[in-house]
Structure formats: structure tokens, C-alpha cells
């Protein structure tokens, strides 16, 4: 401030000195003219720089900072420094924003930042998908006008945000979304969204599974409990007693089979057991399966083992115990579901591409097409009565599918109603070994 007044004093002094000098040299009136001329030049100089500054500021470009004299030059430099520091801050903010965006994009949940009027400040790509938003078009718009769900508005406008809310039917009719609002900063809020469709499906499967197991165990337990009561209350003769004990025995076996299958399935699903890679002789395996099938069928079916095509390998690489159990399940199903007198064929061959195919074919009742895709679900049966009557647990094909997938193989089911069924396990070519290797 002081230097400004000194400058004003110096400038005024200089004008006065110039005016006095010209008064002395040029006579009366010359000093006044000089003073007026100096003032006009000074005003023009200031106006020129004001105009220059105005032009620069109205089309501001830091690279085109003008130069000037004295105070004006310092003014231009100060504005230049201010603009540079603003630019640096802006770059830092942009960098922060970019890393915030990449963090939110990397998150498995969607994120929407809302201001205190519920207007969208920012939304991650996942949140756009979850809530059907479209940025940048929807930026600044009220989210309540964009997400039309009765419970959504209640939740956002309410005060209870400590617990998330679950909305069914979002983002599409068959999906479910979990949302939670988290207040932050100055009345701003973060809306977190998570697609929980898969989680809900798993929970339903778990509940169904527990209900199915309970139901499967309850039936034999009820029979056994009934017989125990009868035996306690009524004196039974030896014949009746042995009949009752036989029924109790078969119900106990049924529970035993169910528990064995459940334990096997759980071991397979959790992959607790490492897979053994053994060289399995499929010709010997087919003969063993046919022998067991004959015993199970009590000679009431015709069991045929198809010969191995010429030049193909009979060696399969896999876990012999697991695969014997999977093949045995398919053979036992063929016998249990094919009426007496039917024919069952067992075969092993290689496809033209070298894949190994184990196949069980029967000429039983066949299966209607709508059931085929669901047969490997746990406890799915076409005819519950027939399955239980023949000692089925409803878990056989689920076990086969798991064993196949542990061997990177595929279970294929083909069937024609009234004609019969064909169950195949198709192994990749690299599991079929050449005899000499
Ligand atoms: P289950 O213990 O009931 O046999 P599975 O999982 O082995 O259970 O089979 C599921 C269902 O598939 C069976 O209940 C039966 O309805 C059908 N099924 C399986 N194999 C055959 C077959 N060879 N012929 C006709 N139906 C079959």
C-alpha cells in the first residue's frame, strides 16, 4: 500500500516538475498544457491495459498471459500464479475423482452418491445396471423419479437406514436387489446396491434340500416308531414278529442308503477327497458291472456287454472307485426301471474324435422330455413310488453327475417314451490311454 502512495507521489512530482520546466522554457500556459498532456497519456495507458486485461480474462488462456509495465505486469503475473495454482488443485481433484471412480468400479456392489435432495451426483457402472440409470444423462436428476419401486421411495425417504432393504423385481422381474443408504459428509448419502438373486436361489435350494432330507428320513422313522409301539403294546406271535422285524430292517436299510448317498454327495461336492488317477481296464469293468447287474436283476433281465470296437483302447484314466460307483448307479437304475424281461446293454467305445464313451441302454418305459433336464437335481424323481419301491434315494444321478464332472466328463441322457433310455458318460480323449502307454 505504501509503495503505491510513493508511486503516486513520484508520478505526481514528475508531472509537476515537467510542467514547471515547460513553464520556464515555454512561458505562461506551457506548464498547464504539459500537465494535461501527461495526464491524458497516463489515462490512455491505464485504459489500454484495462482493455487488454478485459480481453484476456473474457477468453482466458493461461498460455496467453499478457505482459505490461510496472503495476500492470505484476497484476498479470499474480493472476497467472493464481490460475496455475487453481489448475494444479483442479488436476488433483480430478485425480482423486478418477481413483474414487476406479475404486467404486472395482467393487462388486453398485455405488450411487446422492445429495440431500436425492439428486444423483455420481453412479458406478454396476449401480447403473442394477437401478437402470443412464449417466451422464441422469446426473443431477432425482433418483426417486428414476427408480420406480414402492418400497424404494419408502426406504429413501424414511429415516431407518441401519438395515438394508431387499427389493424383488429389480433390475429385472426375476431378480432381487439389496440396497443400503449410508449417510456421509454434509447431508450427502451413498446408496450401495447388491444383486442377491444367486444368494436367494442358494438359500431356497438349501431349504428345499433340508426339507427333502427330513421328509425322506421321516417316512421310514415313522414306520419303525409305529412298529416299536406295536411290539411294546401287543403280544405278537413268532411269524408276525419276524415280519415286523423284516420291515423294520428294510426301513433301516433305506435310511442307511440315504445317509450313505448324502455323505458321498457331500464329499464329492466339497471335493475333500483327491481324485486318484488310475488306469482302469474298461473291459474288466464292464464284465464286473454285468455280473453285479445279473445278481441285482435276479436273472429277470437280459444283460449284454457290447464288444469293444477293433483298434480302440480299453484303458481309461480316472478314479476307479468313484467311476465304478457312477457306472454302477446307471446300471442299477436301468434294472430298477426296466420291467422284467427287458434288455440292458453296457458298452465302452471311442468316438471319431477319440472321446471315451461309457453307455448304458435299456428298453424300459423311457422318460418324458420335460423331465430330462431335471433328473440330476437332488431328490428329483419322475415316479416317486417306483423309485422308493425299488430302493432309490433320488440322489443317484446327482452323484453320477458330480463324479463325471470331477473327471471333466459329461453325463448325457437320451430317452424316448415307451422305447427306452440311454445314459452315457463322455470322457475327454486325453483320459483314454493307448494300451502300450
Ligand atoms: P432314484 O434313486 O430315484 O433312482 P436317480 O437320481 O438315480 O434317483 O434317478 C432320478 C430319476 O430318474 C428316477 O427317480 C427315475 O424316475 C429316473 N430314471 C433314472 N434312470 C432311469 C431309467 N433307466 N429309466 C427310466 N427312468 C429313469
Tab-separated table of C-alpha atoms and ligand atoms in Angstrom:
chain	number	residue	atom	x	y	z
A	1	UNK	CA	0.000	0.000	0.000
A	2	UNK	CA	2.867	2.309	0.974
A	3	UNK	CA	4.696	1.752	-2.297
A	4	UNK	CA	1.503	2.652	-4.172
A	5	UNK	CA	1.329	6.056	-2.450
A	6	UNK	CA	5.043	6.602	-3.022
A	7	UNK	CA	4.483	5.826	-6.716
A	8	UNK	CA	1.524	8.217	-6.886
A	9	UNK	CA	3.646	10.880	-5.189
A	10	UNK	CA	6.594	10.238	-7.529
A	11	UNK	CA	4.388	10.319	-10.652
A	12	UNK	CA	2.622	13.497	-9.488
A	13	UNK	CA	6.022	15.052	-8.594
A	14	UNK	CA	7.368	14.144	-12.044
A	15	UNK	CA	4.351	15.742	-13.786
A	16	UNK	CA	4.688	18.863	-11.612
A	17	UNK	CA	8.435	19.059	-12.364
A	18	UNK	CA	7.806	18.626	-16.108
A	19	UNK	CA	5.070	21.305	-16.015
A	20	UNK	CA	7.365	23.749	-14.120
A	21	UNK	CA	10.221	23.100	-16.561
A	22	UNK	CA	7.991	23.727	-19.587
A	23	UNK	CA	6.537	26.854	-17.876
A	24	UNK	CA	10.122	28.147	-17.520
A	25	UNK	CA	11.077	27.209	-21.070
A	26	UNK	CA	7.803	27.826	-22.947
A	27	UNK	CA	6.390	30.727	-20.950
A	28	UNK	CA	2.993	31.109	-19.219
A	29	UNK	CA	0.413	28.364	-20.047
A	30	UNK	CA	3.007	25.824	-21.293
A	31	UNK	CA	3.202	24.133	-17.848
A	32	UNK	CA	-0.547	23.618	-17.721
A	33	UNK	CA	-0.565	22.123	-21.252
A	34	UNK	CA	2.254	19.746	-20.330
A	35	UNK	CA	0.388	18.664	-17.157
A	36	UNK	CA	-2.823	17.996	-19.191
A	37	UNK	CA	-0.853	16.092	-21.865
A	38	UNK	CA	0.857	13.928	-19.194
A	39	UNK	CA	-2.476	13.170	-17.520
A	40	UNK	CA	-4.094	12.233	-20.873
A	41	UNK	CA	-1.138	9.884	-21.662
A	42	UNK	CA	-1.397	8.337	-18.157
A	43	UNK	CA	-5.193	7.777	-18.501
A	44	UNK	CA	-4.733	6.287	-22.012
A	45	UNK	CA	-2.061	3.965	-20.664
A	46	UNK	CA	-4.399	2.747	-17.880
A	47	UNK	CA	-7.333	2.380	-20.289
A	48	UNK	CA	-5.175	0.434	-22.725
A	49	UNK	CA	-4.181	-2.072	-20.012
A	50	UNK	CA	-7.740	-2.319	-18.621
A	51	UNK	CA	-8.913	-3.179	-22.133
A	52	UNK	CA	-6.068	-5.720	-22.536
A	53	UNK	CA	-6.891	-7.366	-19.204
A	54	UNK	CA	-10.594	-7.455	-20.089
A	55	UNK	CA	-9.844	-9.203	-23.396
A	56	UNK	CA	-7.535	-11.710	-21.698
A	57	UNK	CA	-9.988	-12.543	-18.905
A	58	UNK	CA	-13.009	-12.900	-21.180
A	59	UNK	CA	-11.190	-15.534	-23.271
A	60	UNK	CA	-8.926	-16.821	-20.536
A	61	UNK	CA	-5.926	-18.853	-21.621
A	62	UNK	CA	-3.082	-19.235	-19.209
A	63	UNK	CA	-0.616	-19.690	-22.058
A	64	UNK	CA	-1.548	-16.233	-23.414
A	65	UNK	CA	-0.763	-14.207	-20.290
A	66	UNK	CA	-0.033	-10.616	-21.485
A	67	UNK	CA	2.928	-8.536	-20.383
A	68	UNK	CA	2.793	-4.907	-19.269
A	69	UNK	CA	4.616	-2.200	-17.488
A	70	UNK	CA	5.054	-1.727	-13.758
A	71	UNK	CA	1.934	-2.481	-11.703
A	72	UNK	CA	0.160	-3.969	-14.686
A	73	UNK	CA	2.900	-6.501	-15.232
A	74	UNK	CA	2.762	-7.537	-11.567
A	75	UNK	CA	-1.041	-7.793	-11.802
A	76	UNK	CA	-0.794	-10.095	-14.843
A	77	UNK	CA	1.811	-12.227	-13.014
A	78	UNK	CA	-0.383	-12.509	-9.890
A	79	UNK	CA	-3.381	-13.625	-11.977
A	80	UNK	CA	-1.127	-16.071	-13.813
A	81	UNK	CA	0.103	-17.581	-10.494
A	82	UNK	CA	-3.468	-17.824	-9.145
A	83	UNK	CA	-4.631	-19.562	-12.322
A	84	UNK	CA	-1.701	-22.002	-12.175
A	85	UNK	CA	-2.451	-22.925	-8.566
A	86	UNK	CA	-6.166	-23.344	-9.429
A	87	UNK	CA	-5.168	-25.592	-12.353
A	88	UNK	CA	-2.993	-27.726	-10.056
A	89	UNK	CA	-5.814	-28.080	-7.494
A	90	UNK	CA	-8.231	-28.969	-10.282
A	91	UNK	CA	-5.835	-31.661	-11.540
A	92	UNK	CA	-5.515	-33.071	-8.010
A	93	UNK	CA	-9.303	-33.122	-7.590
A	94	UNK	CA	-9.705	-34.833	-10.974
A	95	UNK	CA	-7.111	-37.407	-9.985
A	96	UNK	CA	-8.890	-38.055	-6.677
A	97	UNK	CA	-12.208	-38.351	-8.501
A	98	UNK	CA	-10.702	-40.743	-11.039
A	99	UNK	CA	-9.286	-43.001	-8.302
A	100	UNK	CA	-12.636	-42.849	-6.427
A	101	UNK	CA	-14.348	-43.904	-9.657
A	102	UNK	CA	-11.948	-46.763	-10.283
A	103	UNK	CA	-12.384	-47.955	-6.671
A	104	UNK	CA	-16.161	-47.919	-6.998
A	105	UNK	CA	-15.984	-49.607	-10.422
A	106	UNK	CA	-13.810	-52.372	-8.936
A	107	UNK	CA	-16.292	-53.001	-6.129
A	108	UNK	CA	-18.673	-55.938	-6.530
A	109	UNK	CA	-21.502	-53.668	-5.317
A	110	UNK	CA	-23.013	-50.698	-7.120
A	111	UNK	CA	-22.489	-47.190	-5.654
A	112	UNK	CA	-24.593	-44.060	-6.147
A	113	UNK	CA	-23.669	-40.759	-4.482
A	114	UNK	CA	-26.752	-38.618	-3.727
A	115	UNK	CA	-27.039	-35.043	-2.494
A	116	UNK	CA	-29.516	-34.018	0.215
A	117	UNK	CA	-32.262	-33.589	-2.430
A	118	UNK	CA	-31.715	-37.225	-3.587
A	119	UNK	CA	-30.174	-35.935	-6.806
A	120	UNK	CA	-27.566	-38.156	-8.398
A	121	UNK	CA	-24.013	-36.833	-8.096
A	122	UNK	CA	-22.326	-39.952	-9.360
A	123	UNK	CA	-23.190	-43.608	-10.083
A	124	UNK	CA	-20.868	-46.531	-10.767
A	125	UNK	CA	-21.398	-48.661	-13.845
A	126	UNK	CA	-22.733	-51.547	-11.739
A	127	UNK	CA	-25.236	-49.260	-9.992
A	128	UNK	CA	-26.408	-48.082	-13.434
A	129	UNK	CA	-27.126	-51.716	-14.358
A	130	UNK	CA	-28.770	-52.512	-11.001
A	131	UNK	CA	-31.048	-49.465	-10.950
A	132	UNK	CA	-31.498	-48.909	-14.669
A	133	UNK	CA	-29.769	-45.496	-14.588
A	134	UNK	CA	-28.077	-43.817	-17.543
A	135	UNK	CA	-25.230	-41.486	-16.841
A	136	UNK	CA	-24.367	-38.735	-17.647
A	137	UNK	CA	-27.991	-38.100	-18.755
A	138	UNK	CA	-29.373	-38.908	-15.288
A	139	UNK	CA	-26.752	-36.908	-13.394
A	140	UNK	CA	-28.443	-34.253	-11.265
A	141	UNK	CA	-31.843	-35.949	-11.545
A	142	UNK	CA	-33.811	-37.093	-8.508
A	143	UNK	CA	-33.337	-40.837	-8.069
A	144	UNK	CA	-36.928	-41.249	-6.827
A	145	UNK	CA	-38.146	-40.203	-10.279
A	146	UNK	CA	-35.937	-42.786	-11.940
A	147	UNK	CA	-36.273	-45.883	-9.739
A	148	UNK	CA	-39.950	-46.694	-9.580
A	149	UNK	CA	-40.485	-49.245	-6.828
A	150	UNK	CA	-42.921	-48.678	-3.956
A	151	UNK	CA	-40.521	-49.876	-1.240
A	152	UNK	CA	-37.616	-47.887	-2.686
A	153	UNK	CA	-39.231	-44.493	-2.083
A	154	UNK	CA	-40.313	-45.532	1.446
A	155	UNK	CA	-36.765	-46.578	2.261
A	156	UNK	CA	-35.028	-43.499	0.827
A	157	UNK	CA	-37.477	-41.042	2.327
A	158	UNK	CA	-37.574	-42.833	5.698
A	159	UNK	CA	-35.004	-42.447	8.439
A	160	UNK	CA	-34.168	-46.101	9.134
A	161	UNK	CA	-31.093	-46.922	7.081
A	162	UNK	CA	-29.167	-49.078	9.570
A	163	UNK	CA	-30.543	-52.214	7.880
A	164	UNK	CA	-30.567	-52.847	4.110
A	165	UNK	CA	-33.790	-53.236	2.169
A	166	UNK	CA	-34.450	-56.072	-0.316
A	167	UNK	CA	-36.347	-55.211	-3.485
A	168	UNK	CA	-37.714	-58.065	-5.591
A	169	UNK	CA	-38.177	-57.433	-9.299
A	170	UNK	CA	-35.082	-55.231	-9.760
A	171	UNK	CA	-33.106	-54.887	-12.048
A	172	UNK	CA	-35.396	-57.340	-13.924
A	173	UNK	CA	-38.560	-59.167	-12.940
A	174	UNK	CA	-36.756	-62.378	-11.937
A	175	UNK	CA	-34.001	-60.788	-9.857
A	176	UNK	CA	-33.583	-59.300	-6.374
A	177	UNK	CA	-31.565	-56.338	-5.187
A	178	UNK	CA	-30.320	-55.425	-1.722
A	179	UNK	CA	-29.911	-51.681	-1.089
A	180	UNK	CA	-28.422	-49.741	1.785
A	181	UNK	CA	-28.193	-45.991	2.282
A	182	UNK	CA	-25.114	-44.686	4.115
A	183	UNK	CA	-25.121	-41.001	5.147
A	184	UNK	CA	-21.804	-39.128	4.807
A	185	UNK	CA	-20.396	-35.591	4.671
A	186	UNK	CA	-22.836	-32.703	4.662
A	187	UNK	CA	-26.204	-34.487	4.287
A	188	UNK	CA	-24.942	-36.457	1.293
A	189	UNK	CA	-25.661	-40.203	1.031
A	190	UNK	CA	-24.122	-43.240	-0.591
A	191	UNK	CA	-26.548	-45.809	-1.931
A	192	UNK	CA	-24.969	-49.269	-2.116
A	193	UNK	CA	-26.666	-51.922	-4.301
A	194	UNK	CA	-26.000	-55.681	-4.436
A	195	UNK	CA	-27.614	-58.300	-6.693
A	196	UNK	CA	-28.624	-61.097	-4.289
A	197	UNK	CA	-30.551	-63.263	-6.790
A	198	UNK	CA	-27.967	-66.043	-6.701
A	199	UNK	CA	-27.745	-65.903	-2.908
A	200	UNK	CA	-31.537	-66.191	-2.592
A	201	UNK	CA	-31.574	-69.126	-5.021
A	202	UNK	CA	-28.904	-70.910	-2.986
A	203	UNK	CA	-30.872	-70.282	0.177
A	204	UNK	CA	-34.026	-71.732	-1.441
A	205	UNK	CA	-32.043	-74.776	-2.628
A	206	UNK	CA	-30.651	-75.238	0.885
A	207	UNK	CA	-34.105	-75.010	2.445
A	208	UNK	CA	-35.560	-77.431	-0.137
A	209	UNK	CA	-32.692	-79.810	0.495
A	210	UNK	CA	-33.191	-79.798	4.285
A	211	UNK	CA	-36.952	-80.265	3.777
A	212	UNK	CA	-36.352	-83.173	1.363
A	213	UNK	CA	-33.864	-84.932	3.646
A	214	UNK	CA	-36.186	-84.515	6.633
A	215	UNK	CA	-39.071	-85.888	4.603
A	216	UNK	CA	-37.044	-88.860	3.312
A	217	UNK	CA	-35.952	-89.747	6.859
A	218	UNK	CA	-39.294	-89.119	8.482
A	219	UNK	CA	-41.152	-91.783	6.479
A	220	UNK	CA	-39.009	-94.808	7.490
A	221	UNK	CA	-38.670	-93.430	11.033
A	222	UNK	CA	-42.459	-93.189	11.355
A	223	UNK	CA	-42.795	-96.819	10.179
A	224	UNK	CA	-40.146	-98.021	12.635
A	225	UNK	CA	-41.610	-95.986	15.523
A	226	UNK	CA	-45.079	-97.434	14.761
A	227	UNK	CA	-43.751	-100.991	14.849
A	228	UNK	CA	-41.843	-100.433	18.085
A	229	UNK	CA	-45.056	-99.162	19.682
A	230	UNK	CA	-46.971	-102.180	18.362
A	231	UNK	CA	-44.358	-104.562	19.739
A	232	UNK	CA	-44.441	-102.847	23.122
A	233	UNK	CA	-48.238	-102.920	23.383
A	234	UNK	CA	-49.282	-106.158	21.669
A	235	UNK	CA	-48.007	-109.657	22.159
A	236	UNK	CA	-47.002	-110.882	18.674
A	237	UNK	CA	-46.618	-114.464	17.564
A	238	UNK	CA	-43.273	-115.572	16.102
A	239	UNK	CA	-44.401	-115.207	12.440
A	240	UNK	CA	-45.810	-111.703	12.876
A	241	UNK	CA	-42.762	-110.717	14.918
A	242	UNK	CA	-40.375	-111.794	12.180
A	243	UNK	CA	-42.457	-109.902	9.534
A	244	UNK	CA	-42.331	-106.734	11.653
A	245	UNK	CA	-38.590	-107.101	12.203
A	246	UNK	CA	-38.072	-107.623	8.466
A	247	UNK	CA	-39.958	-104.419	7.636
A	248	UNK	CA	-38.045	-102.526	10.301
A	249	UNK	CA	-34.807	-103.899	8.823
A	250	UNK	CA	-35.693	-102.764	5.303
A	251	UNK	CA	-36.652	-99.282	6.554
A	252	UNK	CA	-33.345	-99.086	8.449
A	253	UNK	CA	-31.511	-100.067	5.251
A	254	UNK	CA	-33.387	-97.348	3.387
A	255	UNK	CA	-32.210	-94.725	5.876
A	256	UNK	CA	-28.703	-96.186	5.740
A	257	UNK	CA	-28.660	-95.901	1.910
A	258	UNK	CA	-29.911	-92.340	2.088
A	259	UNK	CA	-27.278	-91.324	4.629
A	260	UNK	CA	-24.522	-93.083	2.650
A	261	UNK	CA	-25.583	-91.274	-0.534
A	262	UNK	CA	-25.800	-87.940	1.291
A	263	UNK	CA	-22.322	-88.362	2.740
A	264	UNK	CA	-20.908	-89.391	-0.649
A	265	UNK	CA	-22.552	-86.417	-2.359
A	266	UNK	CA	-21.277	-84.017	0.301
A	267	UNK	CA	-17.731	-85.434	-0.031
A	268	UNK	CA	-17.907	-85.058	-3.818
A	269	UNK	CA	-19.334	-81.537	-3.651
A	270	UNK	CA	-16.759	-80.289	-1.168
A	271	UNK	CA	-14.002	-82.090	-3.145
A	272	UNK	CA	-12.449	-83.167	0.160
A	273	UNK	CA	-11.202	-86.312	-1.498
A	274	UNK	CA	-8.375	-86.020	-4.004
A	275	UNK	CA	-9.036	-87.725	-7.326
A	276	UNK	CA	-6.974	-90.867	-7.911
A	277	UNK	CA	-5.630	-91.160	-11.455
A	278	UNK	CA	-5.680	-94.905	-12.102
A	279	UNK	CA	-5.556	-96.886	-15.351
A	280	UNK	CA	-8.920	-98.591	-15.483
A	281	UNK	CA	-9.388	-101.643	-17.705
A	282	UNK	CA	-12.854	-100.940	-19.104
A	283	UNK	CA	-13.354	-104.494	-20.446
A	284	UNK	CA	-12.898	-105.869	-16.937
A	285	UNK	CA	-15.061	-103.051	-15.553
A	286	UNK	CA	-17.960	-103.877	-17.966
A	287	UNK	CA	-17.778	-107.576	-17.058
A	288	UNK	CA	-17.838	-106.779	-13.348
A	289	UNK	CA	-20.811	-104.419	-13.806
A	290	UNK	CA	-22.668	-107.049	-15.857
A	291	UNK	CA	-22.065	-109.648	-13.132
A	292	UNK	CA	-23.422	-107.330	-10.419
A	293	UNK	CA	-26.358	-106.402	-12.678
A	294	UNK	CA	-27.294	-110.050	-13.116
A	295	UNK	CA	-27.319	-110.519	-9.351
A	296	UNK	CA	-29.437	-107.403	-8.854
A	297	UNK	CA	-31.844	-108.387	-11.606
A	298	UNK	CA	-32.085	-111.966	-10.332
A	299	UNK	CA	-31.851	-113.101	-13.963
A	300	UNK	CA	-35.106	-111.329	-14.876
A	301	UNK	CA	-33.402	-109.082	-17.485
A	302	UNK	CA	-31.104	-109.787	-20.380
A	303	UNK	CA	-27.774	-108.088	-19.675
A	304	UNK	CA	-25.458	-107.663	-22.683
A	305	UNK	CA	-21.881	-106.398	-22.762
A	306	UNK	CA	-21.136	-104.963	-26.213
A	307	UNK	CA	-17.679	-105.845	-27.600
A	308	UNK	CA	-15.031	-103.123	-27.842
A	309	UNK	CA	-14.665	-101.913	-31.471
A	310	UNK	CA	-11.482	-103.063	-33.209
A	311	UNK	CA	-8.363	-100.916	-32.597
A	312	UNK	CA	-9.838	-98.843	-29.765
A	313	UNK	CA	-8.401	-98.513	-26.280
A	314	UNK	CA	-9.947	-100.143	-23.235
A	315	UNK	CA	-7.870	-98.065	-20.804
A	316	UNK	CA	-9.469	-95.108	-19.035
A	317	UNK	CA	-7.612	-92.765	-16.689
A	318	UNK	CA	-9.621	-91.964	-13.554
A	319	UNK	CA	-10.599	-92.826	-10.014
A	320	UNK	CA	-11.648	-96.473	-10.224
A	321	UNK	CA	-13.684	-96.470	-7.009
A	322	UNK	CA	-15.650	-93.318	-7.920
A	323	UNK	CA	-16.217	-94.362	-11.530
A	324	UNK	CA	-17.346	-97.863	-10.528
A	325	UNK	CA	-19.900	-96.168	-8.264
A	326	UNK	CA	-21.122	-93.853	-11.092
A	327	UNK	CA	-21.328	-96.668	-13.685
A	328	UNK	CA	-22.992	-98.938	-11.095
A	329	UNK	CA	-25.643	-96.269	-10.407
A	330	UNK	CA	-26.577	-96.095	-14.104
A	331	UNK	CA	-26.715	-99.896	-14.387
A	332	UNK	CA	-28.785	-100.234	-11.212
A	333	UNK	CA	-31.235	-97.551	-12.487
A	334	UNK	CA	-31.619	-99.417	-15.800
A	335	UNK	CA	-32.508	-102.618	-13.926
A	336	UNK	CA	-34.785	-100.916	-11.406
A	337	UNK	CA	-36.787	-99.005	-14.024
A	338	UNK	CA	-36.898	-101.636	-16.790
A	339	UNK	CA	-39.649	-104.206	-16.337
A	340	UNK	CA	-38.713	-107.897	-16.094
A	341	UNK	CA	-37.851	-109.387	-19.477
A	342	UNK	CA	-36.227	-106.153	-20.679
A	343	UNK	CA	-32.802	-105.829	-22.236
A	344	UNK	CA	-29.891	-103.794	-20.894
A	345	UNK	CA	-26.721	-103.122	-22.913
A	346	UNK	CA	-23.430	-101.974	-21.468
A	347	UNK	CA	-20.736	-100.606	-23.745
A	348	UNK	CA	-17.451	-98.705	-23.926
A	349	UNK	CA	-16.162	-97.164	-27.151
A	350	UNK	CA	-14.298	-94.196	-28.552
A	351	UNK	CA	-15.842	-91.525	-30.763
A	352	UNK	CA	-14.218	-90.471	-34.051
A	353	UNK	CA	-12.526	-87.616	-32.099
A	354	UNK	CA	-11.151	-90.061	-29.538
A	355	UNK	CA	-13.575	-89.272	-26.662
A	356	UNK	CA	-14.315	-92.258	-24.420
A	357	UNK	CA	-17.993	-93.149	-24.064
A	358	UNK	CA	-19.428	-95.393	-21.348
A	359	UNK	CA	-23.062	-96.215	-22.176
A	360	UNK	CA	-25.982	-97.990	-20.515
A	361	UNK	CA	-29.032	-98.556	-22.749
A	362	UNK	CA	-32.337	-100.097	-21.755
A	363	UNK	CA	-35.631	-100.782	-23.481
A	364	UNK	CA	-37.640	-99.777	-20.413
A	365	UNK	CA	-40.511	-97.249	-20.149
A	366	UNK	CA	-38.397	-94.237	-21.192
A	367	UNK	CA	-38.693	-90.730	-19.742
A	368	UNK	CA	-40.865	-87.819	-20.921
A	369	UNK	CA	-38.735	-84.979	-22.400
A	370	UNK	CA	-39.785	-82.364	-19.801
A	371	UNK	CA	-38.094	-84.375	-17.021
A	372	UNK	CA	-34.762	-84.955	-18.749
A	373	UNK	CA	-33.018	-81.700	-17.758
A	374	UNK	CA	-34.054	-82.076	-14.104
A	375	UNK	CA	-33.093	-85.720	-13.480
A	376	UNK	CA	-29.702	-84.811	-11.976
A	377	UNK	CA	-31.264	-82.491	-9.370
A	378	UNK	CA	-31.098	-83.885	-5.868
A	379	UNK	CA	-34.308	-85.808	-4.974
A	380	UNK	CA	-35.888	-85.259	-8.400
A	381	UNK	CA	-37.838	-88.347	-9.427
A	382	UNK	CA	-40.261	-88.954	-12.281
A	383	UNK	CA	-42.190	-91.592	-10.358
A	384	UNK	CA	-41.627	-91.260	-6.591
A	385	UNK	CA	-43.445	-94.522	-5.799
A	386	UNK	CA	-41.389	-96.605	-8.245
A	387	UNK	CA	-38.142	-95.040	-7.015
A	388	UNK	CA	-38.846	-95.799	-3.325
A	389	UNK	CA	-40.266	-99.261	-4.074
A	390	UNK	CA	-37.002	-100.202	-5.748
A	391	UNK	CA	-34.801	-98.717	-3.014
A	392	UNK	CA	-33.974	-95.416	-4.761
A	393	UNK	CA	-32.814	-92.397	-2.776
A	394	UNK	CA	-33.322	-89.809	-5.522
A	395	UNK	CA	-29.616	-88.925	-5.309
A	396	UNK	CA	-28.137	-91.456	-7.773
A	397	UNK	CA	-27.923	-89.267	-10.875
A	398	UNK	CA	-26.759	-86.240	-8.838
A	399	UNK	CA	-23.857	-88.407	-7.635
A	400	UNK	CA	-23.143	-89.612	-11.200
A	401	UNK	CA	-23.071	-86.029	-12.472
A	402	UNK	CA	-20.617	-84.954	-9.774
A	403	UNK	CA	-18.297	-87.895	-10.371
A	404	UNK	CA	-18.402	-87.197	-14.121
A	405	UNK	CA	-17.573	-83.511	-13.661
A	406	UNK	CA	-14.681	-84.393	-11.307
A	407	UNK	CA	-13.307	-86.293	-14.335
A	408	UNK	CA	-14.069	-83.378	-16.753
A	409	UNK	CA	-16.643	-85.735	-18.281
A	410	UNK	CA	-20.267	-85.111	-19.222
A	411	UNK	CA	-23.382	-87.112	-18.354
A	412	UNK	CA	-25.731	-87.327	-21.351
A	413	UNK	CA	-29.307	-88.576	-21.085
A	414	UNK	CA	-31.389	-89.538	-24.125
A	415	UNK	CA	-34.788	-91.175	-23.852
A	416	UNK	CA	-37.914	-91.926	-25.871
A	417	UNK	CA	-41.154	-92.556	-24.041
A	418	UNK	CA	-42.108	-96.219	-24.485
A	419	UNK	CA	-38.817	-97.016	-26.242
A	420	UNK	CA	-36.133	-96.903	-23.573
A	421	UNK	CA	-33.308	-94.743	-22.257
A	422	UNK	CA	-29.630	-94.217	-22.944
A	423	UNK	CA	-27.311	-92.813	-20.256
A	424	UNK	CA	-23.740	-92.026	-21.354
A	425	UNK	CA	-20.683	-90.589	-19.649
A	426	UNK	CA	-18.418	-88.933	-22.204
A	427	UNK	CA	-14.722	-88.600	-21.240
A	428	UNK	CA	-12.216	-86.330	-22.972
A	429	UNK	CA	-9.797	-88.035	-25.352
A	430	UNK	CA	-6.812	-87.376	-23.074
A	431	UNK	CA	-8.295	-89.776	-20.478
A	432	UNK	CA	-8.311	-92.659	-22.992
A	433	UNK	CA	-4.885	-94.257	-22.889
A	434	UNK	CA	-3.210	-96.339	-25.582
A	435	UNK	CA	-2.650	-99.890	-24.362
A	436	UNK	CA	1.169	-99.660	-24.596
A	437	UNK	CA	1.475	-96.247	-22.843
B	1	LIG	P1	-33.545	-92.755	-7.827
B	1	LIG	O1	-32.874	-93.147	-6.590
B	1	LIG	O2	-34.937	-92.289	-7.632
B	1	LIG	O3	-33.419	-93.789	-8.902
B	1	LIG	P2	-31.817	-91.196	-9.510
B	1	LIG	O4	-31.213	-89.875	-9.266
B	1	LIG	O5	-30.904	-92.330	-9.763
B	1	LIG	O6	-32.783	-91.455	-8.279
B	1	LIG	O7	-32.782	-91.055	-10.762
B	1	LIG	C1	-33.689	-89.977	-10.823
B	1	LIG	C2	-34.933	-90.393	-11.587
B	1	LIG	O8	-34.610	-90.607	-12.940
B	1	LIG	C3	-35.530	-91.666	-11.096
B	1	LIG	O9	-36.383	-91.463	-9.989
B	1	LIG	C4	-36.291	-92.117	-12.348
B	1	LIG	O10	-37.543	-91.503	-12.366
B	1	LIG	C5	-35.467	-91.573	-13.500
B	1	LIG	N1	-34.628	-92.640	-14.122
B	1	LIG	C6	-33.334	-92.860	-13.880
B	1	LIG	N2	-32.869	-93.854	-14.649
B	1	LIG	C7	-33.917	-94.269	-15.425
B	1	LIG	C8	-34.089	-95.270	-16.435
B	1	LIG	N3	-33.077	-96.056	-16.820
B	1	LIG	N4	-35.302	-95.400	-16.991
B	1	LIG	C9	-36.328	-94.607	-16.622
B	1	LIG	N5	-36.233	-93.644	-15.655
B	1	LIG	C10	-35.050	-93.480	-15.066
